Amino acid sequence: MIFVLGQRSKIDSRILKHLESITPTLWWLDEDPLEPEWRNCLIGSVTTDLCIVGGGYTGLWTALLAKEENPNRRVIILEARETGWGASGRNGGFCNTSLTHGFMNGYARFKEEMEILERLGRENLDAIEATIKKYKIECDWQRNGEIKVATAPWQYEEMQTEADLRNSFGDHVTVLNRDEIQEYISSPTFYGALLDHDGTALLDPARLVWGLEKACLSLGVEIYENSKVLKLSKFNGVIKVETDFGEVFAPKVAVATNVHTDLIRQARKYVAPVYDYQIVTEPLTKNQLKSLGWKNREGLSDGGYQFHYYRLTSDNCILWGGYDAIYNFRSKISQDLEWRAETYANLVTDFLETFPQLEGIRFTHAWGGAIDTCTRFSPFWGKAHNGQVVYVAGFTGLGVAATRFGAQVMLDILDQKDSERTRLEMVKKKPWPFPPEPFRYFFIQITKWSMQRADRHEGKPNLWLKILDLLGLGFDS
C-alpha cells in the first residue's frame, strides 16, 4: 500500500523521493508468522487470586513471575485490545540494563542507590535472557551492546567522565575517539562515542510479547483480549474489575497500562503521553551495508538533549526513530496521532545527514506511539484501594527491560514483601507531578525549546533548564 504524504509543497522533493513507498504500518507486526491468534474477550463473572490490567510487557512479566513463584495462584490478564498493542509492540527493541533511563539520569536523582540499582539492572537483563532461553522465545535476541555517539564536540567531552563513573559502578564501557568510532560505523557526523559492550540487547519487541504470552499460557495464566477495563471498585473486601461484558473479582490487582492512567486518578498527574515516531528502510544491499561498517550490529543513539536511536533489524533494514517528541494539549491520546508527516520528513532528513552514503534508499514503514513520560524519566509505583491495587508507570521510553523490574516490585508490594527492591528510595518516592493544563502544555513546550537551544549552543543550558535541574524536574525526548 502506498501512503501519500500531505503538504507536499512544504517538504523538500529530495526527501519525498525516499518516502514515496512508505506505509503507516508497524514493521514488527507486518505479516509475522509467529503472531498468535486473538484470545477471547471476557464474558461473565470470574473470581481470581490476581487480576492484571494490561497485556504489554509489564502485565505479561507480572503474570509470568507470579505463576513461577506460586504455580497454584490463579492469574488473569485483561487487555483492552490485543497483547502488545501499545508501547510494547511499537518500540525500537533496545533492552537495556538501566532501570533509571540511563546511568547519568539515575546518578543525578538516586546517587546513594546507584550501586544497588546498577547491580539490579544487570541482574534483571540476565534474568530476561535466561527467561528467553528457558521458554525458547524466538525474538532475535542479540546482546550486542550499544554505542552512544557524539554528534558535536561538547558531547564527546562529557563521555570520559560518564565512562569513569559507570565503570566504577561495575559497568563495562569504553570511550572511542573519532577514528575509532569510524571503525565501528562510518558517518561524517560522529566525533566520538561511548561503547557499552554488554549492557544492551537488541530484540524483536513484538516477538518478545508473543513469546511471553505463550509462556504465560503454558503456566496456566488466563488472557482475555478486547476486554477494556472500565472501572475498579471495592466489593465485599475484594476489588471488582469491570469490563464491557464481564467482571473479575480479585483480592489483588496490578495495573500495567502505560500512558492510559484513567483507572487510577492519582496517577494521572504524574504521566504525560509524549508521541515518539519511527521509520524503517528497505533491506540494505551488501554494498550499502559494507559502506556503513556496523559489523557488530550494536544499537546506536545520539548524545544530545534530543536524540535519535537506530539499529539494524534481522533482515538488515535500519530502524530510525526519536528526536521529535510531541506532546498534545490536554494529554490527548488518539490513533490519529500515530501518523505525523512532518516528523517522518524530519527523520529522513537527519538520516541522510548521518548516512549520506545511503542517499536514494527508500523507507517502507512508519508509525508512532505514546510514551508514558514522567518528570524523573524512570518508573514509579503507587497504591490505591488500601493497597489492594498497585500500579507502575513512567518508563519514559526505556522500558523493554525495566518493565520486568517494575513487575517484580508490583508483586512485592501486593504481597506485602519487605525486599531489597521495596526498600529503595526510587520505589518509595514518586516523581514531581506535572502541572495542570494549560500550564502543563507550556511547561513541556518551553522545556523542549530550551533543549533544542542547548543542543545548538554546545550543550549549555539556559536559565529555564538550570531551574529544572535544581528542582529535580525536566523533560526528556
CSV table of C-alpha atoms in Angstrom, one decimal:
chain,number,residue,atom,x,y,z
A,1,MET,CA,0.0,0.0,0.0
A,2,ILE,CA,1.4,3.4,-0.9
A,3,PHE,CA,0.6,6.1,1.6
A,4,VAL,CA,0.7,9.6,0.1
A,5,LEU,CA,2.1,12.3,2.3
A,6,GLY,CA,0.1,15.5,2.7
A,7,GLN,CA,1.5,19.0,2.4
A,8,ARG,CA,4.0,18.0,-0.3
A,9,SER,CA,4.8,21.6,-1.2
A,10,LYS,CA,6.2,22.1,2.3
A,11,ILE,CA,8.6,19.1,2.1
A,12,ASP,CA,11.7,19.1,0.0
A,13,SER,CA,11.2,16.9,-3.1
A,14,ARG,CA,14.5,15.1,-2.4
A,15,ILE,CA,13.1,13.9,0.9
A,16,LEU,CA,9.8,12.9,-0.6
A,17,LYS,CA,11.6,10.6,-3.0
A,18,HIS,CA,12.7,8.5,0.0
A,19,LEU,CA,9.1,8.4,1.4
A,20,GLU,CA,7.0,7.6,-1.6
A,21,SER,CA,6.8,3.8,-0.7
A,22,ILE,CA,6.0,4.3,2.9
A,23,THR,CA,3.1,2.7,4.7
A,24,PRO,CA,1.6,3.5,8.1
A,25,THR,CA,2.3,0.1,9.4
A,26,LEU,CA,4.1,-1.3,12.4
A,27,TRP,CA,7.1,-3.1,10.9
A,28,TRP,CA,7.2,-5.6,13.8
A,29,LEU,CA,3.6,-6.7,13.1
A,30,ASP,CA,3.8,-6.8,9.3
A,31,GLU,CA,2.9,-10.4,8.3
A,32,ASP,CA,4.8,-12.2,11.0
A,33,PRO,CA,4.1,-15.9,11.1
A,34,LEU,CA,4.7,-16.1,14.9
A,35,GLU,CA,1.8,-13.7,15.6
A,36,PRO,CA,-0.7,-15.7,17.7
A,37,GLU,CA,-4.4,-15.8,17.3
A,38,TRP,CA,-6.5,-13.4,19.3
A,39,ARG,CA,-7.8,-14.5,22.7
A,40,ASN,CA,-11.5,-14.4,23.5
A,41,CYS,CA,-12.9,-11.4,25.4
A,42,LEU,CA,-14.2,-11.7,29.0
A,43,ILE,CA,-17.9,-12.5,29.3
A,44,GLY,CA,-19.5,-13.1,32.6
A,45,SER,CA,-18.1,-13.1,36.2
A,46,VAL,CA,-14.8,-14.6,37.2
A,47,THR,CA,-13.0,-14.9,40.6
A,48,THR,CA,-9.2,-15.0,40.7
A,49,ASP,CA,-6.3,-14.5,43.0
A,50,LEU,CA,-4.6,-11.9,40.9
A,51,CYS,CA,-6.0,-9.7,38.2
A,52,ILE,CA,-3.6,-7.8,35.9
A,53,VAL,CA,-4.9,-4.9,33.8
A,54,GLY,CA,-2.8,-4.6,30.6
A,55,GLY,CA,-1.3,-7.1,28.3
A,56,GLY,CA,2.0,-5.5,27.4
A,57,TYR,CA,5.5,-6.2,28.8
A,58,THR,CA,4.6,-5.1,32.3
A,59,GLY,CA,1.4,-7.1,32.6
A,60,LEU,CA,2.9,-10.3,31.0
A,61,TRP,CA,6.0,-10.1,33.2
A,62,THR,CA,3.8,-9.7,36.3
A,63,ALA,CA,1.8,-12.8,35.3
A,64,LEU,CA,4.8,-14.9,34.5
A,65,LEU,CA,6.7,-14.0,37.7
A,66,ALA,CA,3.6,-14.6,39.8
A,67,LYS,CA,3.0,-18.0,38.4
A,68,GLU,CA,6.7,-19.0,38.6
A,69,GLU,CA,6.7,-18.0,42.3
A,70,ASN,CA,3.3,-19.7,43.1
A,71,PRO,CA,2.0,-22.1,40.4
A,72,ASN,CA,-1.3,-22.6,42.3
A,73,ARG,CA,-2.1,-18.9,42.1
A,74,ARG,CA,-4.9,-18.1,39.6
A,75,VAL,CA,-3.9,-15.2,37.4
A,76,ILE,CA,-6.0,-13.4,34.8
A,77,ILE,CA,-4.8,-10.7,32.3
A,78,LEU,CA,-7.3,-8.3,30.9
A,79,GLU,CA,-6.2,-6.4,27.7
A,80,ALA,CA,-8.2,-3.7,26.0
A,81,ARG,CA,-7.0,-4.6,22.5
A,82,GLU,CA,-4.5,-7.4,21.8
A,83,THR,CA,-1.3,-8.3,23.7
A,84,GLY,CA,1.5,-5.9,22.8
A,85,TRP,CA,-0.8,-3.5,21.0
A,86,GLY,CA,0.6,-0.4,22.9
A,87,ALA,CA,4.1,0.6,23.6
A,88,SER,CA,5.4,-3.0,23.9
A,89,GLY,CA,4.8,-3.6,20.2
A,90,ARG,CA,5.9,-0.1,19.0
A,91,ASN,CA,9.4,0.4,20.4
A,92,GLY,CA,12.8,0.0,18.8
A,93,GLY,CA,13.7,-3.2,20.6
A,94,PHE,CA,16.5,-1.8,22.8
A,95,CYS,CA,16.7,-3.9,26.0
A,96,ASN,CA,18.9,-2.1,28.5
A,97,THR,CA,20.3,-2.8,31.9
A,98,SER,CA,19.4,0.7,33.1
A,99,LEU,CA,16.4,1.0,35.4
A,100,THR,CA,16.8,4.7,35.6
A,101,HIS,CA,16.6,5.8,31.9
A,102,GLY,CA,20.4,5.9,31.6
A,103,PHE,CA,23.1,6.0,34.2
A,104,MET,CA,23.6,9.7,34.3
A,105,ASN,CA,19.9,10.4,34.9
A,106,GLY,CA,19.9,7.8,37.7
A,107,TYR,CA,23.1,9.2,39.2
A,108,ALA,CA,21.6,12.7,39.3
A,109,ARG,CA,18.5,11.5,41.1
A,110,PHE,CA,19.4,8.4,43.1
A,111,LYS,CA,23.1,8.8,43.7
A,112,GLU,CA,23.2,6.9,47.0
A,113,GLU,CA,21.4,3.9,45.5
A,114,MET,CA,23.2,3.7,42.2
A,115,GLU,CA,25.5,0.8,43.1
A,116,ILE,CA,22.4,-1.3,44.0
A,117,LEU,CA,20.4,0.0,41.0
A,118,GLU,CA,23.1,-0.8,38.6
A,119,ARG,CA,23.6,-4.3,40.0
A,120,LEU,CA,19.8,-5.0,40.0
A,121,GLY,CA,19.7,-3.7,36.4
A,122,ARG,CA,22.4,-6.2,35.3
A,123,GLU,CA,20.7,-9.0,37.2
A,124,ASN,CA,17.4,-8.0,35.5
A,125,LEU,CA,18.8,-8.2,32.0
A,126,ASP,CA,20.5,-11.5,32.7
A,127,ALA,CA,17.2,-12.9,34.0
A,128,ILE,CA,15.4,-11.7,30.8
A,129,GLU,CA,18.0,-13.6,28.8
A,130,ALA,CA,17.5,-16.7,30.9
A,131,THR,CA,13.7,-16.5,30.5
A,132,ILE,CA,14.1,-16.2,26.7
A,133,LYS,CA,16.2,-19.4,26.7
A,134,LYS,CA,14.0,-21.2,29.2
A,135,TYR,CA,10.8,-20.7,27.3
A,136,LYS,CA,12.5,-20.9,23.8
A,137,ILE,CA,11.2,-17.4,22.9
A,138,GLU,CA,12.1,-16.6,19.3
A,139,CYS,CA,12.6,-12.8,19.5
A,140,ASP,CA,16.0,-12.3,17.6
A,141,TRP,CA,17.8,-11.7,21.0
A,142,GLN,CA,21.3,-10.3,20.3
A,143,ARG,CA,23.3,-8.9,23.2
A,144,ASN,CA,25.5,-6.7,21.0
A,145,GLY,CA,25.8,-3.7,23.2
A,146,GLU,CA,25.0,-0.1,22.4
A,147,ILE,CA,27.0,2.9,21.2
A,148,LYS,CA,26.1,6.4,22.2
A,149,VAL,CA,27.7,8.7,19.5
A,150,ALA,CA,28.8,12.3,20.0
A,151,THR,CA,27.4,14.3,17.1
A,152,ALA,CA,29.0,17.5,18.4
A,153,PRO,CA,32.4,18.1,20.2
A,154,TRP,CA,30.7,19.1,23.5
A,155,GLN,CA,29.0,15.7,23.7
A,156,TYR,CA,32.3,13.9,23.3
A,157,GLU,CA,34.0,15.9,26.0
A,158,GLU,CA,31.5,14.7,28.6
A,159,MET,CA,31.8,11.0,27.7
A,160,GLN,CA,35.0,10.2,29.6
A,161,THR,CA,33.5,11.5,32.9
A,162,GLU,CA,30.5,9.3,32.3
A,163,ALA,CA,32.7,6.3,31.4
A,164,ASP,CA,34.8,6.6,34.6
A,165,LEU,CA,31.7,6.8,36.7
A,166,ARG,CA,29.9,3.9,35.1
A,167,ASN,CA,32.9,1.6,35.3
A,168,SER,CA,33.4,2.5,38.9
A,169,PHE,CA,29.9,1.1,39.5
A,170,GLY,CA,30.5,-2.2,37.6
A,171,ASP,CA,29.6,-1.3,34.0
A,172,HIS,CA,31.8,-2.1,31.1
A,173,VAL,CA,32.1,1.0,28.8
A,174,THR,CA,34.8,2.4,26.6
A,175,VAL,CA,35.3,5.9,25.1
A,176,LEU,CA,36.0,5.9,21.3
A,177,ASN,CA,37.7,8.8,19.6
A,178,ARG,CA,36.7,10.0,16.1
A,179,ASP,CA,38.9,7.5,14.2
A,180,GLU,CA,37.9,4.6,16.5
A,181,ILE,CA,34.1,5.1,16.1
A,182,GLN,CA,34.5,5.1,12.3
A,183,GLU,CA,35.9,1.6,12.6
A,184,TYR,CA,32.6,0.5,14.1
A,185,ILE,CA,30.3,2.5,11.9
A,186,SER,CA,31.0,5.1,9.3
A,187,SER,CA,29.4,8.6,9.5
A,188,PRO,CA,30.8,12.1,8.9
A,189,THR,CA,28.7,13.3,11.8
A,190,PHE,CA,30.4,11.2,14.5
A,191,TYR,CA,33.0,12.9,16.7
A,192,GLY,CA,33.4,10.0,19.1
A,193,ALA,CA,31.4,7.6,21.1
A,194,LEU,CA,30.7,5.7,24.3
A,195,LEU,CA,30.6,2.0,23.8
A,196,ASP,CA,28.6,-0.1,26.2
A,197,HIS,CA,29.9,-3.6,25.5
A,198,ASP,CA,27.2,-5.8,27.0
A,199,GLY,CA,24.6,-3.6,28.8
A,200,THR,CA,22.1,-3.6,25.9
A,201,ALA,CA,20.5,-6.4,23.9
A,202,LEU,CA,18.5,-5.9,20.7
A,203,LEU,CA,15.4,-7.9,20.0
A,204,ASP,CA,12.2,-8.0,18.1
A,205,PRO,CA,9.7,-6.4,20.5
A,206,ALA,CA,6.6,-7.9,19.2
A,207,ARG,CA,8.0,-11.4,19.2
A,208,LEU,CA,9.1,-10.9,22.8
A,209,VAL,CA,5.5,-10.0,23.6
A,210,TRP,CA,4.2,-13.1,21.9
A,211,GLY,CA,6.8,-15.3,23.5
A,212,LEU,CA,5.9,-14.0,27.0
A,213,GLU,CA,2.3,-14.6,26.2
A,214,LYS,CA,2.9,-18.2,25.1
A,215,ALA,CA,5.0,-18.7,28.3
A,216,CYS,CA,2.2,-17.3,30.5
A,217,LEU,CA,-0.4,-19.5,28.8
A,218,SER,CA,1.8,-22.6,29.3
A,219,LEU,CA,1.8,-21.9,33.1
A,220,GLY,CA,-2.0,-21.5,33.2
A,221,VAL,CA,-2.4,-17.8,33.0
A,222,GLU,CA,-5.8,-16.8,31.5
A,223,ILE,CA,-5.6,-13.9,29.0
A,224,TYR,CA,-8.7,-12.1,27.8
A,225,GLU,CA,-8.2,-9.6,24.9
A,226,ASN,CA,-10.7,-6.9,23.7
A,227,SER,CA,-11.6,-6.6,27.3
A,228,LYS,CA,-11.1,-3.0,28.3
A,229,VAL,CA,-11.4,-2.3,32.0
A,230,LEU,CA,-13.9,0.4,32.7
A,231,LYS,CA,-13.8,0.7,36.5
A,232,LEU,CA,-12.1,-0.6,39.6
A,233,SER,CA,-14.1,-0.6,42.9
A,234,LYS,CA,-14.3,-2.3,46.3
A,235,PHE,CA,-16.8,-5.1,46.7
A,236,ASN,CA,-17.0,-7.3,49.8
A,237,GLY,CA,-13.4,-6.9,50.7
A,238,VAL,CA,-12.0,-7.6,47.1
A,239,ILE,CA,-11.6,-5.5,44.0
A,240,LYS,CA,-14.3,-5.6,41.3
A,241,VAL,CA,-12.8,-5.1,37.9
A,242,GLU,CA,-15.5,-4.2,35.4
A,243,THR,CA,-15.3,-4.7,31.6
A,244,ASP,CA,-17.9,-4.2,28.8
A,245,PHE,CA,-19.2,-7.8,29.0
A,246,GLY,CA,-17.9,-9.1,32.3
A,247,GLU,CA,-16.3,-8.6,35.7
A,248,VAL,CA,-13.4,-10.0,37.7
A,249,PHE,CA,-13.3,-10.2,41.5
A,250,ALA,CA,-9.8,-10.3,42.9
A,251,PRO,CA,-8.1,-9.5,46.3
A,252,LYS,CA,-5.1,-8.1,44.4
A,253,VAL,CA,-5.0,-6.1,41.1
A,254,ALA,CA,-1.9,-5.0,39.2
A,255,VAL,CA,-2.4,-2.1,36.8
A,256,ALA,CA,0.0,-2.1,33.9
A,257,THR,CA,-1.5,0.3,31.4
A,258,ASN,CA,1.4,2.6,30.4
A,259,VAL,CA,0.0,6.0,29.4
A,260,HIS,CA,-3.6,5.0,30.0
A,261,THR,CA,-4.0,6.2,33.6
A,262,ASP,CA,-7.7,6.7,33.7
A,263,LEU,CA,-8.3,3.9,36.2
A,264,ILE,CA,-6.0,5.4,38.8
A,265,ARG,CA,-7.0,9.1,39.4
A,266,GLN,CA,-3.9,9.9,41.5
A,267,ALA,CA,-1.6,8.6,38.8
A,268,ARG,CA,-2.7,11.0,36.1
A,269,LYS,CA,-0.8,14.0,37.3
A,270,TYR,CA,2.5,12.1,37.1
A,271,VAL,CA,2.3,11.0,33.5
A,272,ALA,CA,2.4,12.9,30.2
A,273,PRO,CA,1.8,11.0,27.0
A,274,VAL,CA,4.5,12.0,24.5
A,275,TYR,CA,4.5,10.7,21.0
A,276,ASP,CA,7.6,9.1,19.5
A,277,TYR,CA,8.0,8.2,15.9
A,278,GLN,CA,10.0,5.6,13.9
A,279,ILE,CA,10.7,4.8,10.3
A,280,VAL,CA,12.3,1.7,8.7
A,281,THR,CA,14.2,1.4,5.4
A,282,GLU,CA,14.0,-1.3,2.8
A,283,PRO,CA,16.7,-4.0,3.3
A,284,LEU,CA,20.2,-2.8,2.7
A,285,THR,CA,22.2,-4.3,-0.2
A,286,LYS,CA,25.6,-5.9,0.6
A,287,ASN,CA,27.3,-2.8,-0.8
A,288,GLN,CA,25.2,-0.4,1.3
A,289,LEU,CA,25.9,-2.5,4.4
A,290,LYS,CA,29.6,-2.5,3.6
A,291,SER,CA,29.6,1.3,3.3
A,292,LEU,CA,28.5,1.5,6.9
A,293,GLY,CA,30.7,-1.0,8.5
A,294,TRP,CA,28.5,-1.8,11.5
A,295,LYS,CA,29.9,-5.4,11.7
A,296,ASN,CA,28.9,-5.9,15.3
A,297,ARG,CA,25.4,-4.6,14.8
A,298,GLU,CA,25.2,-2.6,18.0
A,299,GLY,CA,22.3,-0.4,18.8
A,300,LEU,CA,23.1,3.4,18.4
A,301,SER,CA,21.8,6.6,19.9
A,302,ASP,CA,22.9,10.3,19.8
A,303,GLY,CA,24.3,12.1,22.8
A,304,GLY,CA,22.3,15.3,22.6
A,305,TYR,CA,19.4,16.5,24.7
A,306,GLN,CA,17.1,15.5,21.8
A,307,PHE,CA,18.4,12.3,20.2
A,308,HIS,CA,17.8,9.7,17.6
A,309,TYR,CA,18.1,5.9,18.2
A,310,TYR,CA,18.8,3.4,15.4
A,311,ARG,CA,19.6,-0.2,14.8
A,312,LEU,CA,19.7,-2.9,12.2
A,313,THR,CA,16.9,-5.4,12.0
A,314,SER,CA,17.3,-9.1,11.4
A,315,ASP,CA,16.9,-8.7,7.7
A,316,ASN,CA,19.3,-5.6,7.5
A,317,CYS,CA,16.7,-2.9,7.4
A,318,ILE,CA,17.6,0.2,9.5
A,319,LEU,CA,15.1,1.3,12.1
A,320,TRP,CA,15.5,5.1,12.8
A,321,GLY,CA,13.5,6.9,15.4
A,322,GLY,CA,13.3,9.5,18.1
A,323,TYR,CA,14.2,13.2,18.3
A,324,ASP,CA,10.7,14.7,17.6
A,325,ALA,CA,8.9,14.1,20.9
A,326,ILE,CA,5.4,15.5,20.5
A,327,TYR,CA,3.1,16.4,23.4
A,328,ASN,CA,-0.5,17.2,22.6
A,329,PHE,CA,-2.6,19.6,24.6
A,330,ARG,CA,-4.6,18.1,27.5
A,331,SER,CA,-2.6,14.9,27.2
A,332,LYS,CA,-4.6,13.8,24.1
A,333,ILE,CA,-4.1,10.2,23.0
A,334,SER,CA,-5.6,9.1,19.7
A,335,GLN,CA,-4.8,6.7,16.9
A,336,ASP,CA,-4.8,9.6,14.5
A,337,LEU,CA,-1.7,11.0,16.3
A,338,GLU,CA,0.3,7.9,15.4
A,339,TRP,CA,1.0,9.3,11.9
A,340,ARG,CA,2.9,12.6,11.5
A,341,ALA,CA,4.2,13.5,8.0
A,342,GLU,CA,6.3,16.4,9.2
A,343,THR,CA,8.2,14.2,11.7
A,344,TYR,CA,8.8,11.5,9.1
A,345,ALA,CA,10.3,14.1,6.7
A,346,ASN,CA,12.5,15.4,9.6
A,347,LEU,CA,13.6,11.9,10.4
A,348,VAL,CA,14.6,11.2,6.8
A,349,THR,CA,16.5,14.5,6.6
A,350,ASP,CA,18.5,13.6,9.7
A,351,PHE,CA,19.1,10.1,8.5
A,352,LEU,CA,20.6,11.2,5.2
A,353,GLU,CA,22.8,13.7,7.0
A,354,THR,CA,24.1,10.9,9.2
A,355,PHE,CA,24.5,8.4,6.4
A,356,PRO,CA,24.9,10.3,3.1
A,357,GLN,CA,26.3,7.1,1.5
A,358,LEU,CA,22.7,5.7,1.6
A,359,GLU,CA,21.2,8.5,-0.5
A,360,GLY,CA,18.3,7.1,-2.5
A,361,ILE,CA,17.3,4.4,-0.1
A,362,ARG,CA,13.6,4.0,0.4
A,363,PHE,CA,11.6,3.9,3.6
A,364,THR,CA,8.8,1.3,3.8
A,365,HIS,CA,7.2,1.6,7.2
A,366,ALA,CA,6.4,4.5,9.6
A,367,TRP,CA,4.5,4.6,12.9
A,368,GLY,CA,4.2,6.4,16.2
A,369,GLY,CA,3.2,5.7,19.7
A,370,ALA,CA,2.7,7.4,23.1
A,371,ILE,CA,5.5,7.2,25.8
A,372,ASP,CA,4.5,7.4,29.5
A,373,THR,CA,6.8,10.2,30.3
A,374,CYS,CA,7.3,11.4,33.9
A,375,THR,CA,9.4,14.1,35.4
A,376,ARG,CA,12.2,11.9,36.6
A,377,PHE,CA,12.2,9.7,33.3
A,378,SER,CA,12.1,6.4,35.2
A,379,PRO,CA,9.4,4.2,36.6
A,380,PHE,CA,7.4,4.9,39.8
A,381,TRP,CA,4.9,2.9,41.8
A,382,GLY,CA,1.8,3.6,43.7
A,383,LYS,CA,-1.1,2.1,45.5
A,384,ALA,CA,-4.9,2.5,45.5
A,385,HIS,CA,-7.9,1.0,47.3
A,386,ASN,CA,-5.9,0.4,50.5
A,387,GLY,CA,-3.1,-1.3,48.8
A,388,GLN,CA,-5.1,-4.0,47.0
A,389,VAL,CA,-4.4,-2.2,43.7
A,390,VAL,CA,-0.8,-1.4,42.7
A,391,TYR,CA,0.4,0.3,39.6
A,392,VAL,CA,3.6,1.2,37.8
A,393,ALA,CA,4.2,3.8,35.1
A,394,GLY,CA,6.6,6.4,33.9
A,395,PHE,CA,9.1,4.3,32.0
A,396,THR,CA,9.6,7.2,29.5
A,397,GLY,CA,10.6,5.1,26.5
A,398,LEU,CA,13.2,2.8,28.1
A,399,GLY,CA,11.0,0.1,29.5
A,400,VAL,CA,11.7,-3.0,27.4
A,401,ALA,CA,13.9,-4.4,30.3
A,402,ALA,CA,12.8,-2.2,33.1
A,403,THR,CA,9.2,-3.5,32.9
A,404,ARG,CA,10.3,-6.8,34.3
A,405,PHE,CA,11.7,-5.0,37.3
A,406,GLY,CA,8.6,-2.9,37.6
A,407,ALA,CA,6.5,-6.1,37.6
A,408,GLN,CA,8.7,-7.6,40.4
A,409,VAL,CA,8.2,-4.5,42.6
A,410,MET,CA,4.4,-4.5,42.0
A,411,LEU,CA,4.2,-8.2,43.1
A,412,ASP,CA,6.4,-7.4,46.2
A,413,ILE,CA,4.1,-4.6,47.2
A,414,LEU,CA,0.9,-6.6,46.6
A,415,ASP,CA,2.3,-9.5,48.6
A,416,GLN,CA,3.5,-7.1,51.3
A,417,LYS,CA,7.1,-8.3,51.0
A,418,ASP,CA,9.9,-6.4,52.6
A,419,SER,CA,12.6,-6.8,49.9
A,420,GLU,CA,15.7,-5.0,48.6
A,421,ARG,CA,13.6,-3.7,45.9
A,422,THR,CA,10.8,-2.2,48.0
A,423,ARG,CA,13.3,-0.6,50.3
A,424,LEU,CA,14.7,1.6,47.5
A,425,GLU,CA,14.0,5.3,47.7
A,426,MET,CA,13.4,5.1,44.0
A,427,VAL,CA,10.4,2.8,44.7
A,428,LYS,CA,9.1,4.6,47.8
A,429,LYS,CA,9.2,8.1,46.3
A,430,LYS,CA,7.2,9.4,43.4
A,431,PRO,CA,8.4,12.0,40.8
A,432,TRP,CA,7.3,15.6,40.8
A,433,PRO,CA,3.8,15.9,39.2
A,434,PHE,CA,3.3,17.8,36.0
A,435,PRO,CA,1.3,21.0,36.5
A,436,PRO,CA,-2.3,21.1,35.3
A,437,GLU,CA,-3.3,22.4,31.9
A,438,PRO,CA,-2.7,24.8,30.3
A,439,PHE,CA,0.5,25.1,32.4
A,440,ARG,CA,1.5,21.5,31.6
A,441,TYR,CA,1.5,22.3,27.9
A,442,PHE,CA,3.5,25.5,28.3
A,443,PHE,CA,5.9,23.8,30.7
A,444,ILE,CA,6.7,21.0,28.2
A,445,GLN,CA,6.9,23.3,25.2
A,446,ILE,CA,9.3,25.7,26.9
A,447,THR,CA,11.4,22.8,28.1
A,448,LYS,CA,11.6,21.3,24.6
A,449,TRP,CA,12.6,24.7,23.1
A,450,SER,CA,15.3,25.1,25.8
A,451,MET,CA,16.7,21.6,25.0
A,452,GLN,CA,16.8,22.4,21.3
A,453,ARG,CA,18.6,25.7,22.1
A,454,ALA,CA,21.1,23.9,24.3
A,455,ASP,CA,21.9,21.4,21.5
A,456,ARG,CA,22.7,24.4,19.2
A,457,HIS,CA,24.8,26.1,21.9
A,458,GLU,CA,27.3,23.4,22.8
A,459,GLY,CA,25.1,21.8,25.4
A,460,LYS,CA,24.9,24.9,27.6
A,461,PRO,CA,21.6,25.0,29.5
A,462,ASN,CA,19.6,28.2,29.6
A,463,LEU,CA,18.1,29.6,32.9
A,464,TRP,CA,15.0,27.5,32.5
A,465,LEU,CA,16.9,24.2,32.3
A,466,LYS,CA,19.1,25.2,35.2
A,467,ILE,CA,16.0,25.9,37.3
A,468,LEU,CA,14.6,22.5,36.4
A,469,ASP,CA,17.8,20.8,37.3
A,470,LEU,CA,17.7,22.5,40.8
A,471,LEU,CA,14.1,21.3,41.3
A,472,GLY,CA,14.8,17.8,40.0
A,473,LEU,CA,12.3,18.3,37.1
A,474,GLY,CA,12.7,18.2,33.4
A,475,PHE,CA,11.6,16.7,30.1
A,476,ASP,CA,13.5,14.1,28.1
A,477,SER,CA,12.9,13.2,24.5
